[in-house]
mmCIF file of C-alpha atoms in Angstrom:
data_model
loop_
_atom_site.group_PDB
_atom_site.id
_atom_site.type_symbol
_atom_site.label_atom_id
_atom_site.label_comp_id
_atom_site.label_asym_id
_atom_site.label_seq_id
_atom_site.Cartn_x
_atom_site.Cartn_y
_atom_site.Cartn_z
ATOM 1 C CA ARG A 1 24.125 -2.326 -24.785
ATOM 2 C CA VAL A 2 21.343 -0.568 -22.932
ATOM 3 C CA TRP A 3 21.429 0.171 -19.228
ATOM 4 C CA THR A 4 17.935 0.103 -17.769
ATOM 5 C CA GLN A 5 17.489 1.425 -14.202
ATOM 6 C CA LEU A 6 14.669 0.841 -11.824
ATOM 7 C CA THR A 7 15.148 4.300 -10.335
ATOM 8 C CA ALA A 8 16.392 6.153 -13.441
ATOM 9 C CA SER A 9 15.862 5.829 -17.197
ATOM 10 C CA VAL A 10 17.052 3.789 -20.135
ATOM 11 C CA LEU A 11 20.751 4.396 -20.434
ATOM 12 C CA PRO A 12 22.465 3.295 -23.669
ATOM 13 C CA ALA A 13 26.109 2.343 -23.130
ATOM 14 C CA ALA A 14 27.451 2.254 -26.647
ATOM 15 C CA ALA A 15 25.790 5.273 -28.248
ATOM 16 C CA THR A 16 26.423 8.613 -29.923
ATOM 17 C CA THR A 17 24.861 11.175 -27.612
ATOM 18 C CA THR A 18 23.654 14.708 -27.923
ATOM 19 C CA THR A 19 22.674 16.543 -24.731
ATOM 20 C CA THR A 20 19.388 18.622 -24.524
ATOM 21 C CA THR A 21 17.878 20.402 -21.592
ATOM 22 C CA THR A 22 14.227 19.853 -22.589
ATOM 23 C CA PRO A 23 12.349 16.593 -22.080
ATOM 24 C CA PRO A 24 11.188 14.826 -25.229
ATOM 25 C CA SER A 25 7.606 15.104 -26.252
ATOM 26 C CA SER A 26 7.024 11.554 -27.512
ATOM 27 C CA ALA A 27 7.786 8.098 -26.230
ATOM 28 C CA ALA A 28 6.859 6.215 -29.432
ATOM 29 C CA ASP A 29 8.969 3.684 -31.255
ATOM 30 C CA GLY A 30 11.242 3.082 -28.245
ATOM 31 C CA ASP A 31 11.819 6.767 -27.591
ATOM 32 C CA GLY A 32 11.281 8.158 -24.108
ATOM 33 C CA ALA A 33 12.700 7.531 -20.662
ATOM 34 C CA ALA A 34 11.192 4.664 -18.696
ATOM 35 C CA SER A 35 11.593 4.137 -14.924
ATOM 36 C CA ALA A 36 10.418 1.544 -12.373
ATOM 37 C CA VAL A 37 11.127 2.737 -8.998
ATOM 38 C CA ALA A 38 12.371 -0.024 -6.564
ATOM 39 C CA SER A 39 10.734 0.330 -3.216
ATOM 40 C CA SER A 40 11.270 -1.611 0.030
ATOM 41 C CA ALA A 41 7.608 -1.329 0.651
ATOM 42 C CA ALA A 42 7.006 -3.583 -2.331
ATOM 43 C CA SER A 43 9.310 -6.304 -0.921
ATOM 44 C CA PRO A 44 7.345 -9.452 -0.244
ATOM 45 C CA SER A 45 9.700 -10.600 2.497
ATOM 46 C CA GLU A 46 9.352 -7.365 4.467
ATOM 47 C CA ALA A 47 5.588 -7.044 4.036
ATOM 48 C CA GLY A 48 5.011 -10.780 4.539
ATOM 49 C CA MET A 49 2.914 -10.929 1.358
ATOM 50 C CA LYS A 50 4.389 -14.207 0.173
ATOM 51 C CA THR A 51 4.284 -16.014 3.540
ATOM 52 C CA VAL A 52 0.790 -14.980 4.756
ATOM 53 C CA GLU A 53 -2.249 -16.277 2.957
ATOM 54 C CA VAL A 54 -4.878 -13.507 2.549
ATOM 55 C CA ASP A 55 -8.489 -14.174 1.744
ATOM 56 C CA PHE A 56 -9.681 -11.331 -0.515
ATOM 57 C CA THR A 57 -13.375 -12.250 -0.145
ATOM 58 C CA PRO A 58 -15.382 -9.233 1.102
ATOM 59 C CA ASP A 59 -15.906 -9.351 4.882
ATOM 60 C CA ALA A 60 -13.715 -12.403 5.052
ATOM 61 C CA TYR A 61 -12.135 -11.067 8.337
ATOM 62 C CA PHE A 62 -15.308 -9.464 9.820
ATOM 63 C CA GLY A 63 -15.058 -10.002 13.596
ATOM 64 C CA LYS A 64 -11.571 -11.580 13.127
ATOM 65 C CA PRO A 65 -8.024 -10.277 13.308
ATOM 66 C CA HIS A 66 -6.371 -9.521 9.939
ATOM 67 C CA PRO A 67 -3.521 -11.876 9.239
ATOM 68 C CA THR A 68 -1.249 -9.152 7.935
ATOM 69 C CA LEU A 69 -1.947 -6.698 10.838
ATOM 70 C CA PRO A 70 -0.506 -8.565 13.914
ATOM 71 C CA GLY A 71 -1.161 -6.855 17.220
ATOM 72 C CA LEU A 72 -4.432 -5.287 16.201
ATOM 73 C CA PRO A 73 -7.424 -7.059 17.770
ATOM 74 C CA PRO A 74 -10.858 -6.930 16.046
ATOM 75 C CA ALA A 75 -13.261 -4.310 17.486
ATOM 76 C CA ASP A 76 -16.011 -5.544 19.809
ATOM 77 C CA PHE A 77 -19.498 -4.427 18.948
ATOM 78 C CA ILE A 78 -21.348 -3.667 22.178
ATOM 79 C CA GLU A 79 -24.962 -4.555 21.696
ATOM 80 C CA ASP A 80 -26.111 -4.507 25.303
ATOM 81 C CA CYS A 81 -24.026 -2.036 27.158
ATOM 82 C CA GLY A 82 -25.369 -2.976 30.598
ATOM 83 C CA ALA A 83 -24.674 -6.688 30.108
ATOM 84 C CA PHE A 84 -21.238 -5.984 28.636
ATOM 85 C CA LEU A 85 -20.214 -3.816 31.614
ATOM 86 C CA LYS A 86 -21.498 -6.406 34.051
ATOM 87 C CA GLN A 87 -19.763 -9.224 32.158
ATOM 88 C CA HIS A 88 -16.386 -7.466 32.250
ATOM 89 C CA ASP A 89 -16.893 -5.997 35.688
ATOM 90 C CA THR A 90 -15.962 -2.486 34.580
ATOM 91 C CA THR A 91 -17.417 1.007 34.394
ATOM 92 C CA VAL A 92 -18.478 3.157 31.408
ATOM 93 C CA GLU A 93 -15.499 5.520 31.984
ATOM 94 C CA GLU A 94 -12.960 2.679 32.093
ATOM 95 C CA LEU A 95 -14.431 0.987 29.068
ATOM 96 C CA LEU A 96 -14.505 4.270 27.070
ATOM 97 C CA GLU A 97 -10.845 4.870 27.985
ATOM 98 C CA VAL A 98 -9.962 1.406 26.538
ATOM 99 C CA LEU A 99 -12.041 1.953 23.351
ATOM 100 C CA GLU A 100 -10.497 5.343 22.809
ATOM 101 C CA LYS A 101 -6.905 3.828 23.017
ATOM 102 C CA ARG A 102 -7.963 1.092 20.559
ATOM 103 C CA TYR A 103 -9.567 3.638 18.279
ATOM 104 C CA GLY A 104 -6.256 5.537 18.183
ATOM 105 C CA LEU A 105 -4.361 2.332 17.277
ATOM 106 C CA TYR A 106 -6.818 1.734 14.313
ATOM 107 C CA LYS A 107 -6.472 5.313 13.079
ATOM 108 C CA ARG A 108 -2.630 5.255 13.228
ATOM 109 C CA ALA A 109 -2.558 2.016 11.377
ATOM 110 C CA GLN A 110 -4.950 3.375 8.766
ATOM 111 C CA ILE A 111 -2.645 6.316 8.181
ATOM 112 C CA LYS A 112 0.266 3.999 7.580
ATOM 113 C CA VAL A 113 -1.802 1.833 5.230
ATOM 114 C CA GLN A 114 -2.816 4.876 3.257
ATOM 115 C CA ALA A 115 0.735 6.025 2.968
ATOM 116 C CA ARG A 116 1.893 2.592 1.774
ATOM 117 C CA ARG A 117 -0.950 2.580 -0.788
ATOM 118 C CA GLN A 118 0.290 5.884 -2.234
ATOM 119 C CA GLN A 119 3.768 4.514 -2.395
ATOM 120 C CA LEU A 120 2.721 1.469 -4.292
ATOM 121 C CA GLN A 121 0.496 3.419 -6.615
ATOM 122 C CA GLN A 122 3.530 5.631 -7.499
ATOM 123 C CA VAL A 123 5.731 2.485 -8.029
ATOM 124 C CA GLN A 124 3.389 0.478 -10.277
ATOM 125 C CA PRO A 125 3.353 2.711 -13.350
ATOM 126 C CA ASP A 126 7.133 2.944 -13.238
ATOM 127 C CA TYR A 127 7.604 -0.806 -13.226
ATOM 128 C CA GLU A 128 5.084 -1.006 -16.156
ATOM 129 C CA LYS A 129 7.117 1.539 -18.133
ATOM 130 C CA GLY A 130 10.386 -0.179 -17.399
ATOM 131 C CA LEU A 131 8.866 -3.497 -18.499
ATOM 132 C CA ASP A 132 7.573 -1.922 -21.660
ATOM 133 C CA VAL A 133 11.071 -0.586 -22.540
ATOM 134 C CA VAL A 134 12.633 -4.041 -22.102
ATOM 135 C CA ARG A 135 9.932 -5.584 -24.345
ATOM 136 C CA GLN A 136 10.634 -2.946 -27.004
ATOM 137 C CA LEU A 137 14.274 -3.765 -26.882
ATOM 138 C CA GLN A 138 13.422 -7.461 -27.338
ATOM 139 C CA GLN A 139 11.477 -6.580 -30.513
ATOM 140 C CA ARG A 140 14.413 -4.636 -31.877
ATOM 141 C CA ALA A 141 17.176 -7.016 -30.774
ATOM 142 C CA ASP A 142 17.641 -8.453 -34.288
ATOM 143 C CA GLY A 143 16.483 -5.406 -36.194
ATOM 144 C CA ASP A 144 18.237 -2.316 -37.474
ATOM 145 C CA ALA A 145 19.828 0.305 -35.265
ATOM 146 C CA PHE A 146 17.394 2.842 -33.856
ATOM 147 C CA GLU A 147 17.660 6.203 -32.131
ATOM 148 C CA THR A 148 16.282 6.967 -28.741
ATOM 149 C CA HIS A 149 16.911 9.277 -25.828
ATOM 150 C CA PHE A 150 17.406 8.771 -22.076
ATOM 151 C CA GLU A 151 17.386 10.895 -18.930
ATOM 152 C CA ILE A 152 20.734 11.869 -17.496
ATOM 153 C CA ALA A 153 19.300 14.112 -14.721
ATOM 154 C CA ASP A 154 16.101 16.062 -14.117
ATOM 155 C CA THR A 155 15.287 18.103 -17.294
ATOM 156 C CA LEU A 156 18.538 16.769 -18.886
ATOM 157 C CA TYR A 157 18.287 14.226 -21.695
ATOM 158 C CA ALA A 158 20.699 12.714 -24.224
ATOM 159 C CA ASN A 159 20.075 11.171 -27.647
ATOM 160 C CA ALA A 160 21.607 7.849 -28.567
ATOM 161 C CA LYS A 161 21.808 5.381 -31.390
ATOM 162 C CA ILE A 162 21.421 1.731 -30.327
ATOM 163 C CA ASP A 163 22.338 -1.280 -32.443
ATOM 164 C CA LYS A 164 21.018 -4.808 -31.648
ATOM 165 C CA PRO A 165 20.646 -4.571 -27.866
ATOM 166 C CA GLN A 166 21.107 -7.975 -26.104
ATOM 167 C CA ARG A 167 21.621 -7.127 -22.423
ATOM 168 C CA VAL A 168 20.477 -4.555 -19.902
ATOM 169 C CA CYS A 169 21.514 -3.676 -16.381
ATOM 170 C CA LEU A 170 18.900 -3.162 -13.688
ATOM 171 C CA PHE A 171 19.775 -0.715 -10.867
ATOM 172 C CA LEU A 172 18.480 -2.376 -7.831
ATOM 173 C CA GLY A 173 19.130 0.380 -5.308
ATOM 174 C CA ALA A 174 21.949 0.845 -2.684
ATOM 175 C CA SER A 175 24.425 1.561 -5.549
ATOM 176 C CA VAL A 176 23.935 -2.024 -6.859
ATOM 177 C CA MET A 177 23.489 -2.617 -10.617
ATOM 178 C CA VAL A 178 23.151 -6.152 -12.074
ATOM 179 C CA GLU A 179 23.416 -7.117 -15.723
ATOM 180 C CA TYR A 180 20.769 -9.353 -17.252
ATOM 181 C CA SER A 181 19.751 -10.681 -20.629
ATOM 182 C CA LEU A 182 16.669 -9.105 -21.978
ATOM 183 C CA ASP A 183 14.642 -12.182 -21.135
ATOM 184 C CA GLU A 184 15.975 -12.199 -17.588
ATOM 185 C CA ALA A 185 15.253 -8.544 -17.192
ATOM 186 C CA GLU A 186 11.680 -9.028 -18.364
ATOM 187 C CA SER A 187 11.233 -11.840 -15.847
ATOM 188 C CA VAL A 188 12.713 -9.729 -12.958
ATOM 189 C CA LEU A 189 10.590 -6.659 -13.812
ATOM 190 C CA GLY A 190 7.518 -8.824 -14.215
ATOM 191 C CA GLU A 191 7.905 -10.441 -10.849
ATOM 192 C CA LYS A 192 8.414 -6.998 -9.289
ATOM 193 C CA LEU A 193 5.189 -5.781 -10.930
ATOM 194 C CA ASP A 194 3.252 -8.852 -9.839
ATOM 195 C CA THR A 195 4.457 -8.274 -6.305
ATOM 196 C CA VAL A 196 3.356 -4.639 -6.383
ATOM 197 C CA LYS A 197 -0.099 -5.615 -7.659
ATOM 198 C CA HIS A 198 -0.450 -8.270 -4.943
ATOM 199 C CA SER A 199 0.661 -5.813 -2.325
ATOM 200 C CA LEU A 200 -2.029 -3.334 -3.539
ATOM 201 C CA ARG A 201 -4.711 -6.007 -3.117
ATOM 202 C CA VAL A 202 -3.503 -6.818 0.390
ATOM 203 C CA ASN A 203 -3.369 -3.066 1.220
ATOM 204 C CA GLU A 204 -6.940 -2.726 0.050
ATOM 205 C CA SER A 205 -7.968 -5.656 2.315
ATOM 206 C CA GLN A 206 -6.123 -3.967 5.177
ATOM 207 C CA PHE A 207 -7.799 -0.647 4.629
ATOM 208 C CA ASP A 208 -11.271 -2.191 4.442
ATOM 209 C CA TRP A 209 -10.670 -4.123 7.694
ATOM 210 C CA LEU A 210 -9.393 -1.074 9.512
ATOM 211 C CA ARG A 211 -12.401 1.021 8.250
ATOM 212 C CA ASP A 212 -14.776 -1.571 9.653
ATOM 213 C CA GLN A 213 -12.972 -1.655 12.948
ATOM 214 C CA ILE A 214 -13.043 2.184 13.232
ATOM 215 C CA THR A 215 -16.771 2.261 12.426
ATOM 216 C CA ILE A 216 -17.586 -0.439 14.948
ATOM 217 C CA THR A 217 -15.531 1.235 17.673
ATOM 218 C CA GLU A 218 -17.203 4.571 16.956
ATOM 219 C CA VAL A 219 -20.614 3.019 17.237
ATOM 220 C CA SER A 220 -19.720 1.215 20.448
ATOM 221 C CA MET A 221 -18.425 4.416 21.983
ATOM 222 C CA ALA A 222 -21.570 6.273 21.066
ATOM 223 C CA ARG A 223 -23.729 3.549 22.523
ATOM 224 C CA LEU A 224 -21.697 3.566 25.752
ATOM 225 C CA PHE A 225 -22.045 7.396 26.017
ATOM 226 C CA ASN A 226 -25.823 7.191 25.471
ATOM 227 C CA HIS A 227 -26.006 4.393 28.021
ATOM 228 C CA SER A 228 -24.151 6.535 30.573
ATOM 229 C CA VAL A 229 -26.493 9.502 29.916
ATOM 230 C CA MET A 230 -29.502 7.211 30.312
ATOM 231 C CA MET A 231 -28.181 5.700 33.646
ATOM 232 C CA ARG A 232 -27.474 9.220 35.023
ATOM 233 C CA ARG A 233 -30.990 10.283 34.161
ATOM 234 C CA LYS A 234 -32.453 7.171 35.808
ATOM 235 C CA GLY A 235 -30.260 7.784 38.844
ATOM 236 C CA ALA A 236 -31.419 11.417 39.055
ATOM 237 C CA ALA A 237 -35.071 10.443 38.613
ATOM 238 C CA ALA A 238 -34.695 7.759 41.292
ATOM 239 C CA ALA A 239 -33.067 10.248 43.723
ATOM 240 C CA SER A 240 -35.757 12.822 43.044
ATOM 241 C CA ALA A 241 -38.531 10.243 43.634
ATOM 242 C CA ALA A 242 -36.795 9.126 46.886
ATOM 243 C CA ALA A 243 -36.511 12.761 48.092
ATOM 244 C CA THR A 244 -40.171 13.385 47.293
ATOM 245 C CA ALA A 245 -41.164 10.215 49.206
ATOM 246 C CA ALA A 246 -39.083 11.183 52.197
ATOM 247 C CA ALA A 247 -40.608 14.694 52.216
ATOM 248 C CA LYS A 248 -44.104 13.179 52.427
#
């Protein structure tokens, strides 16, 4: 029996072990520790990846809210500052304050999306390694006994001899370990890997959308600032002309 953990390594149950304090140099022929870190960030129920349809077409949500980022409105591009201010009955200062707050929301959301991407990118190769180990065990299920090694702790490994593995246990986190047949384990790890890949695609879509909103907001703020400077200059010129006319 081989115990395969999502957050640890391949752990043979019935095996003759020899402890070593140096990691193995090769992972060929079933050797080597494999891990697939289970992360709540990859959970489809938590992230809503299974329940929310996402269009991955470029610019699919341009000018629209992103379905996986509730509470974040799309940015408004201010083409005509004077008309926009008149339409909303507001001042440049008030509108700049609103845009600065919205800009902060976009930036904070972008930081969270980037952190999630790093987490998913760390998880993906571990799932792939874990799935590879299970598939190697499937190939050796009816073959001769073979030797491998597994990680007990950081920098601590043990050698083992495994004969006809048929079942594995997946450590699901929260001190929960579930026993599966090799085929069931392959299915579970495959589904987890597919979820991570889908989450990465959604994450990329979120990042692109947020980048567009940040750019649009920055441009709108710059246009408002320039409009404010232009209006002040016009006001000063008008006042100077009025003073000159009064003096005459």
